[in-house]
Amino acid sequence: MNRPRRLSTTPGTAIALIALFFALGGSAFAVGEKVQGLTAAQPRCAQGAVRGAATVTGNPAQGIANIPDQFTSTPALFARRFNCTGKAVQVRRAEIGIYEIRFVGNAAPSAIASGVGQFSATSETLGPGLFRIRVQDVGRASSADGPFMVTLV
């Protein structure tokens, strides 16, 4: 009959556990405490922060080609959207494969665009918070209607 073995702690294990305790405790202290003005929340629309993001997919029942030619903020056209000002994110279709997206009240100077799936996208700044997005099918050289993502910085 086998008897259960008694676990013994070696000096190396004890030192490792003490080091782990202090490492985790220091991290918890840094996260939980403000140190005399050294850590502070970043303002929502601060320079260098993500100021806005949107994934434009179009209405699932109608497709992305049916986005109207007037700016709209209809929720069904977006998979997700964020504007650091708390105001609307609007999109319109200018022509095949060319969209304009506006982040109302947001003065972000630049945007990064990316296509979704088989599409690629590029962005052009038209004004503060206003961008033109060109979408292309990766296998073709011409513009095509397809979903895209935009991130404002």
mmCIF file with all atom_site columns, N, CA, C and O in Angstrom, residues 28-64:
data_model
loop_
_atom_site.group_PDB
_atom_site.id
_atom_site.type_symbol
_atom_site.label_atom_id
_atom_site.label_alt_id
_atom_site.label_comp_id
_atom_site.label_asym_id
_atom_site.label_entity_id
_atom_site.label_seq_id
_atom_site.pdbx_PDB_ins_code
_atom_site.Cartn_x
_atom_site.Cartn_y
_atom_site.Cartn_z
_atom_site.occupancy
_atom_site.B_iso_or_equiv
_atom_site.pdbx_formal_charge
_atom_site.auth_seq_id
_atom_site.auth_comp_id
_atom_site.auth_asym_id
_atom_site.auth_atom_id
_atom_site.pdbx_PDB_model_num
ATOM 1   N N  . ALA A 1 28 ? 0.367   45.263 -8.302  1.00 0.00 ? 28 ALA A N  1
ATOM 2   C CA . ALA A 1 28 ? -0.949  45.627 -7.787  1.00 0.00 ? 28 ALA A CA 1
ATOM 3   C C  . ALA A 1 28 ? -0.906  47.015 -7.168  1.00 0.00 ? 28 ALA A C  1
ATOM 4   O O  . ALA A 1 28 ? -1.831  47.812 -7.317  1.00 0.00 ? 28 ALA A O  1
ATOM 5   N N  . PHE A 1 29 ? 0.178   47.349 -6.492  1.00 0.00 ? 29 PHE A N  1
ATOM 6   C CA . PHE A 1 29 ? 0.320   48.682 -5.912  1.00 0.00 ? 29 PHE A CA 1
ATOM 7   C C  . PHE A 1 29 ? 0.363   49.737 -6.999  1.00 0.00 ? 29 PHE A C  1
ATOM 8   O O  . PHE A 1 29 ? -0.297  50.761 -6.920  1.00 0.00 ? 29 PHE A O  1
ATOM 9   N N  . ALA A 1 30 ? 1.113   49.483 -8.071  1.00 0.00 ? 30 ALA A N  1
ATOM 10  C CA . ALA A 1 30 ? 1.240   50.457 -9.159  1.00 0.00 ? 30 ALA A CA 1
ATOM 11  C C  . ALA A 1 30 ? -0.090  50.675 -9.868  1.00 0.00 ? 30 ALA A C  1
ATOM 12  O O  . ALA A 1 30 ? -0.416  51.780 -10.275 1.00 0.00 ? 30 ALA A O  1
ATOM 13  N N  . VAL A 1 31 ? -0.875  49.623 -10.024 1.00 0.00 ? 31 VAL A N  1
ATOM 14  C CA . VAL A 1 31 ? -2.165  49.748 -10.685 1.00 0.00 ? 31 VAL A CA 1
ATOM 15  C C  . VAL A 1 31 ? -3.180  50.424 -9.776  1.00 0.00 ? 31 VAL A C  1
ATOM 16  O O  . VAL A 1 31 ? -3.980  51.241 -10.203 1.00 0.00 ? 31 VAL A O  1
ATOM 17  N N  . GLY A 1 32 ? -3.135  50.124 -8.491  1.00 0.00 ? 32 GLY A N  1
ATOM 18  C CA . GLY A 1 32 ? -4.157  50.604 -7.568  1.00 0.00 ? 32 GLY A CA 1
ATOM 19  C C  . GLY A 1 32 ? -3.910  51.972 -6.963  1.00 0.00 ? 32 GLY A C  1
ATOM 20  O O  . GLY A 1 32 ? -4.832  52.607 -6.470  1.00 0.00 ? 32 GLY A O  1
ATOM 21  N N  . GLU A 1 33 ? -2.723  52.461 -6.991  1.00 0.00 ? 33 GLU A N  1
ATOM 22  C CA . GLU A 1 33 ? -2.392  53.726 -6.332  1.00 0.00 ? 33 GLU A CA 1
ATOM 23  C C  . GLU A 1 33 ? -1.916  54.771 -7.329  1.00 0.00 ? 33 GLU A C  1
ATOM 24  O O  . GLU A 1 33 ? -1.227  54.458 -8.274  1.00 0.00 ? 33 GLU A O  1
ATOM 25  N N  . LYS A 1 34 ? -2.281  56.018 -7.074  1.00 0.00 ? 34 LYS A N  1
ATOM 26  C CA . LYS A 1 34 ? -1.714  57.129 -7.830  1.00 0.00 ? 34 LYS A CA 1
ATOM 27  C C  . LYS A 1 34 ? -0.514  57.630 -7.050  1.00 0.00 ? 34 LYS A C  1
ATOM 28  O O  . LYS A 1 34 ? -0.579  57.806 -5.839  1.00 0.00 ? 34 LYS A O  1
ATOM 29  N N  . VAL A 1 35 ? 0.568   57.866 -7.730  1.00 0.00 ? 35 VAL A N  1
ATOM 30  C CA . VAL A 1 35 ? 1.788   58.290 -7.061  1.00 0.00 ? 35 VAL A CA 1
ATOM 31  C C  . VAL A 1 35 ? 1.995   59.776 -7.297  1.00 0.00 ? 35 VAL A C  1
ATOM 32  O O  . VAL A 1 35 ? 2.522   60.179 -8.322  1.00 0.00 ? 35 VAL A O  1
ATOM 33  N N  . GLN A 1 36 ? 1.529   60.611 -6.421  1.00 0.00 ? 36 GLN A N  1
ATOM 34  C CA . GLN A 1 36 ? 1.757   62.052 -6.405  1.00 0.00 ? 36 GLN A CA 1
ATOM 35  C C  . GLN A 1 36 ? 1.827   62.670 -7.799  1.00 0.00 ? 36 GLN A C  1
ATOM 36  O O  . GLN A 1 36 ? 2.824   63.287 -8.160  1.00 0.00 ? 36 GLN A O  1
ATOM 37  N N  . GLY A 1 37 ? 0.813   62.497 -8.611  1.00 0.00 ? 37 GLY A N  1
ATOM 38  C CA . GLY A 1 37 ? 0.761   63.133 -9.919  1.00 0.00 ? 37 GLY A CA 1
ATOM 39  C C  . GLY A 1 37 ? 1.553   62.431 -11.010 1.00 0.00 ? 37 GLY A C  1
ATOM 40  O O  . GLY A 1 37 ? 1.579   62.886 -12.136 1.00 0.00 ? 37 GLY A O  1
ATOM 41  N N  . LEU A 1 38 ? 2.216   61.326 -10.696 1.00 0.00 ? 38 LEU A N  1
ATOM 42  C CA . LEU A 1 38 ? 2.995   60.633 -11.715 1.00 0.00 ? 38 LEU A CA 1
ATOM 43  C C  . LEU A 1 38 ? 2.123   59.781 -12.625 1.00 0.00 ? 38 LEU A C  1
ATOM 44  O O  . LEU A 1 38 ? 2.467   59.542 -13.770 1.00 0.00 ? 38 LEU A O  1
ATOM 45  N N  . THR A 1 39 ? 1.013   59.284 -12.104 1.00 0.00 ? 39 THR A N  1
ATOM 46  C CA . THR A 1 39 ? 0.085   58.535 -12.934 1.00 0.00 ? 39 THR A CA 1
ATOM 47  C C  . THR A 1 39 ? -1.254  59.247 -12.929 1.00 0.00 ? 39 THR A C  1
ATOM 48  O O  . THR A 1 39 ? -1.758  59.620 -11.881 1.00 0.00 ? 39 THR A O  1
ATOM 49  N N  . ALA A 1 40 ? -1.798  59.450 -14.101 1.00 0.00 ? 40 ALA A N  1
ATOM 50  C CA . ALA A 1 40 ? -3.093  60.115 -14.223 1.00 0.00 ? 40 ALA A CA 1
ATOM 51  C C  . ALA A 1 40 ? -3.790  59.563 -15.452 1.00 0.00 ? 40 ALA A C  1
ATOM 52  O O  . ALA A 1 40 ? -3.152  59.083 -16.389 1.00 0.00 ? 40 ALA A O  1
ATOM 53  N N  . ALA A 1 41 ? -5.099  59.644 -15.444 1.00 0.00 ? 41 ALA A N  1
ATOM 54  C CA . ALA A 1 41 ? -5.863  59.174 -16.597 1.00 0.00 ? 41 ALA A CA 1
ATOM 55  C C  . ALA A 1 41 ? -5.579  60.058 -17.801 1.00 0.00 ? 41 ALA A C  1
ATOM 56  O O  . ALA A 1 41 ? -5.434  61.273 -17.676 1.00 0.00 ? 41 ALA A O  1
ATOM 57  N N  . GLN A 1 42 ? -5.471  59.448 -18.961 1.00 0.00 ? 42 GLN A N  1
ATOM 58  C CA . GLN A 1 42 ? -5.229  60.199 -20.195 1.00 0.00 ? 42 GLN A CA 1
ATOM 59  C C  . GLN A 1 42 ? -6.551  60.794 -20.658 1.00 0.00 ? 42 GLN A C  1
ATOM 60  O O  . GLN A 1 42 ? -7.567  60.110 -20.674 1.00 0.00 ? 42 GLN A O  1
ATOM 61  N N  . PRO A 1 43 ? -6.554  62.069 -21.031 1.00 0.00 ? 43 PRO A N  1
ATOM 62  C CA . PRO A 1 43 ? -7.780  62.648 -21.572 1.00 0.00 ? 43 PRO A CA 1
ATOM 63  C C  . PRO A 1 43 ? -8.228  61.872 -22.807 1.00 0.00 ? 43 PRO A C  1
ATOM 64  O O  . PRO A 1 43 ? -7.408  61.380 -23.573 1.00 0.00 ? 43 PRO A O  1
ATOM 65  N N  . ARG A 1 44 ? -9.537  61.793 -23.008 1.00 0.00 ? 44 ARG A N  1
ATOM 66  C CA . ARG A 1 44 ? -10.092 60.964 -24.080 1.00 0.00 ? 44 ARG A CA 1
ATOM 67  C C  . ARG A 1 44 ? -9.605  61.361 -25.464 1.00 0.00 ? 44 ARG A C  1
ATOM 68  O O  . ARG A 1 44 ? -9.387  60.521 -26.306 1.00 0.00 ? 44 ARG A O  1
ATOM 69  N N  . CYS A 1 45 ? -9.479  62.625 -25.748 1.00 0.00 ? 45 CYS A N  1
ATOM 70  C CA . CYS A 1 45 ? -9.092  63.071 -27.091 1.00 0.00 ? 45 CYS A CA 1
ATOM 71  C C  . CYS A 1 45 ? -7.669  63.616 -27.120 1.00 0.00 ? 45 CYS A C  1
ATOM 72  O O  . CYS A 1 45 ? -7.359  64.499 -27.912 1.00 0.00 ? 45 CYS A O  1
ATOM 73  N N  . ALA A 1 46 ? -6.805  63.109 -26.258 1.00 0.00 ? 46 ALA A N  1
ATOM 74  C CA . ALA A 1 46 ? -5.437  63.603 -26.187 1.00 0.00 ? 46 ALA A CA 1
ATOM 75  C C  . ALA A 1 46 ? -4.646  63.230 -27.434 1.00 0.00 ? 46 ALA A C  1
ATOM 76  O O  . ALA A 1 46 ? -4.915  62.217 -28.083 1.00 0.00 ? 46 ALA A O  1
ATOM 77  N N  . GLN A 1 47 ? -3.665  64.063 -27.757 1.00 0.00 ? 47 GLN A N  1
ATOM 78  C CA . GLN A 1 47 ? -2.787  63.761 -28.877 1.00 0.00 ? 47 GLN A CA 1
ATOM 79  C C  . GLN A 1 47 ? -2.033  62.475 -28.580 1.00 0.00 ? 47 GLN A C  1
ATOM 80  O O  . GLN A 1 47 ? -1.521  62.279 -27.486 1.00 0.00 ? 47 GLN A O  1
ATOM 81  N N  . GLY A 1 48 ? -1.985  61.581 -29.547 1.00 0.00 ? 48 GLY A N  1
ATOM 82  C CA . GLY A 1 48 ? -1.324  60.295 -29.359 1.00 0.00 ? 48 GLY A CA 1
ATOM 83  C C  . GLY A 1 48 ? -2.275  59.184 -28.955 1.00 0.00 ? 48 GLY A C  1
ATOM 84  O O  . GLY A 1 48 ? -1.928  58.018 -29.006 1.00 0.00 ? 48 GLY A O  1
ATOM 85  N N  . ALA A 1 49 ? -3.493  59.538 -28.540 1.00 0.00 ? 49 ALA A N  1
ATOM 86  C CA . ALA A 1 49 ? -4.492  58.535 -28.176 1.00 0.00 ? 49 ALA A CA 1
ATOM 87  C C  . ALA A 1 49 ? -5.315  58.154 -29.400 1.00 0.00 ? 49 ALA A C  1
ATOM 88  O O  . ALA A 1 49 ? -5.337  58.873 -30.395 1.00 0.00 ? 49 ALA A O  1
ATOM 89  N N  . VAL A 1 50 ? -5.979  57.022 -29.331 1.00 0.00 ? 50 VAL A N  1
ATOM 90  C CA . VAL A 1 50 ? -6.929  56.664 -30.385 1.00 0.00 ? 50 VAL A CA 1
ATOM 91  C C  . VAL A 1 50 ? -8.132  57.579 -30.195 1.00 0.00 ? 50 VAL A C  1
ATOM 92  O O  . VAL A 1 50 ? -8.785  57.562 -29.173 1.00 0.00 ? 50 VAL A O  1
ATOM 93  N N  . ARG A 1 51 ? -8.399  58.392 -31.207 1.00 0.00 ? 51 ARG A N  1
ATOM 94  C CA . ARG A 1 51 ? -9.470  59.387 -31.097 1.00 0.00 ? 51 ARG A CA 1
ATOM 95  C C  . ARG A 1 51 ? -10.780 58.907 -31.695 1.00 0.00 ? 51 ARG A C  1
ATOM 96  O O  . ARG A 1 51 ? -11.823 59.491 -31.461 1.00 0.00 ? 51 ARG A O  1
ATOM 97  N N  . GLY A 1 52 ? -10.726 57.881 -32.501 1.00 0.00 ? 52 GLY A N  1
ATOM 98  C CA . GLY A 1 52 ? -11.939 57.354 -33.095 1.00 0.00 ? 52 GLY A CA 1
ATOM 99  C C  . GLY A 1 52 ? -11.650 56.074 -33.837 1.00 0.00 ? 52 GLY A C  1
ATOM 100 O O  . GLY A 1 52 ? -10.514 55.817 -34.241 1.00 0.00 ? 52 GLY A O  1
ATOM 101 N N  . ALA A 1 53 ? -12.691 55.265 -34.004 1.00 0.00 ? 53 ALA A N  1
ATOM 102 C CA . ALA A 1 53 ? -12.567 54.022 -34.749 1.00 0.00 ? 53 ALA A CA 1
ATOM 103 C C  . ALA A 1 53 ? -13.936 53.634 -35.264 1.00 0.00 ? 53 ALA A C  1
ATOM 104 O O  . ALA A 1 53 ? -14.944 53.889 -34.606 1.00 0.00 ? 53 ALA A O  1
ATOM 105 N N  . ALA A 1 54 ? -13.966 53.038 -36.433 1.00 0.00 ? 54 ALA A N  1
ATOM 106 C CA . ALA A 1 54 ? -15.226 52.565 -36.999 1.00 0.00 ? 54 ALA A CA 1
ATOM 107 C C  . ALA A 1 54 ? -14.957 51.408 -37.941 1.00 0.00 ? 54 ALA A C  1
ATOM 108 O O  . ALA A 1 54 ? -13.947 51.396 -38.651 1.00 0.00 ? 54 ALA A O  1
ATOM 109 N N  . THR A 1 55 ? -15.853 50.445 -37.928 1.00 0.00 ? 55 THR A N  1
ATOM 110 C CA . THR A 1 55 ? -15.850 49.366 -38.898 1.00 0.00 ? 55 THR A CA 1
ATOM 111 C C  . THR A 1 55 ? -17.150 49.487 -39.684 1.00 0.00 ? 55 THR A C  1
ATOM 112 O O  . THR A 1 55 ? -18.230 49.340 -39.128 1.00 0.00 ? 55 THR A O  1
ATOM 113 N N  . VAL A 1 56 ? -17.031 49.817 -40.953 1.00 0.00 ? 56 VAL A N  1
ATOM 114 C CA . VAL A 1 56 ? -18.196 50.044 -41.813 1.00 0.00 ? 56 VAL A CA 1
ATOM 115 C C  . VAL A 1 56 ? -18.434 48.777 -42.628 1.00 0.00 ? 56 VAL A C  1
ATOM 116 O O  . VAL A 1 56 ? -17.585 48.369 -43.419 1.00 0.00 ? 56 VAL A O  1
ATOM 117 N N  . THR A 1 57 ? -19.586 48.161 -42.422 1.00 0.00 ? 57 THR A N  1
ATOM 118 C CA . THR A 1 57 ? -19.924 46.917 -43.107 1.00 0.00 ? 57 THR A CA 1
ATOM 119 C C  . THR A 1 57 ? -21.160 47.061 -43.990 1.00 0.00 ? 57 THR A C  1
ATOM 120 O O  . THR A 1 57 ? -21.417 46.196 -44.822 1.00 0.00 ? 57 THR A O  1
ATOM 121 N N  . GLY A 1 58 ? -21.921 48.124 -43.806 1.00 0.00 ? 58 GLY A N  1
ATOM 122 C CA . GLY A 1 58 ? -23.172 48.270 -44.532 1.00 0.00 ? 58 GLY A CA 1
ATOM 123 C C  . GLY A 1 58 ? -24.263 47.474 -43.857 1.00 0.00 ? 58 GLY A C  1
ATOM 124 O O  . GLY A 1 58 ? -24.003 46.642 -42.983 1.00 0.00 ? 58 GLY A O  1
ATOM 125 N N  . ASN A 1 59 ? -25.483 47.709 -44.253 1.00 0.00 ? 59 ASN A N  1
ATOM 126 C CA . ASN A 1 59 ? -26.618 46.992 -43.711 1.00 0.00 ? 59 ASN A CA 1
ATOM 127 C C  . ASN A 1 59 ? -26.552 45.531 -44.155 1.00 0.00 ? 59 ASN A C  1
ATOM 128 O O  . ASN A 1 59 ? -26.488 45.259 -45.354 1.00 0.00 ? 59 ASN A O  1
ATOM 129 N N  . PRO A 1 60 ? -26.568 44.576 -43.216 1.00 0.00 ? 60 PRO A N  1
ATOM 130 C CA . PRO A 1 60 ? -26.445 43.168 -43.592 1.00 0.00 ? 60 PRO A CA 1
ATOM 131 C C  . PRO A 1 60 ? -27.515 42.705 -44.593 1.00 0.00 ? 60 PRO A C  1
ATOM 132 O O  . PRO A 1 60 ? -27.257 41.840 -45.423 1.00 0.00 ? 60 PRO A O  1
ATOM 133 N N  . ALA A 1 61 ? -28.707 43.297 -44.562 1.00 0.00 ? 61 ALA A N  1
ATOM 134 C CA . ALA A 1 61 ? -29.785 42.891 -45.454 1.00 0.00 ? 61 ALA A CA 1
ATOM 135 C C  . ALA A 1 61 ? -29.625 43.480 -46.856 1.00 0.00 ? 61 ALA A C  1
ATOM 136 O O  . ALA A 1 61 ? -30.149 42.936 -47.822 1.00 0.00 ? 61 ALA A O  1
ATOM 137 N N  . GLN A 1 62 ? -28.875 44.593 -46.980 1.00 0.00 ? 62 GLN A N  1
ATOM 138 C CA . GLN A 1 62 ? -28.784 45.286 -48.260 1.00 0.00 ? 62 GLN A CA 1
ATOM 139 C C  . GLN A 1 62 ? -27.375 45.322 -48.850 1.00 0.00 ? 62 GLN A C  1
ATOM 140 O O  . GLN A 1 62 ? -27.206 45.520 -50.043 1.00 0.00 ? 62 GLN A O  1
ATOM 141 N N  . GLY A 1 63 ? -26.360 45.198 -48.022 1.00 0.00 ? 63 GLY A N  1
ATOM 142 C CA . GLY A 1 63 ? -24.982 45.255 -48.510 1.00 0.00 ? 63 GLY A CA 1
ATOM 143 C C  . GLY A 1 63 ? -24.388 46.645 -48.390 1.00 0.00 ? 63 GLY A C  1
ATOM 144 O O  . GLY A 1 63 ? -25.088 47.635 -48.188 1.00 0.00 ? 63 GLY A O  1
ATOM 145 N N  . ILE A 1 64 ? -23.078 46.722 -48.532 1.00 0.00 ? 64 ILE A N  1
ATOM 146 C CA . ILE A 1 64 ? -22.376 47.991 -48.351 1.00 0.00 ? 64 ILE A CA 1
ATOM 147 C C  . ILE A 1 64 ? -22.595 48.944 -49.521 1.00 0.00 ? 64 ILE A C  1
ATOM 148 O O  . ILE A 1 64 ? -22.518 50.157 -49.372 1.00 0.00 ? 64 ILE A O  1
#
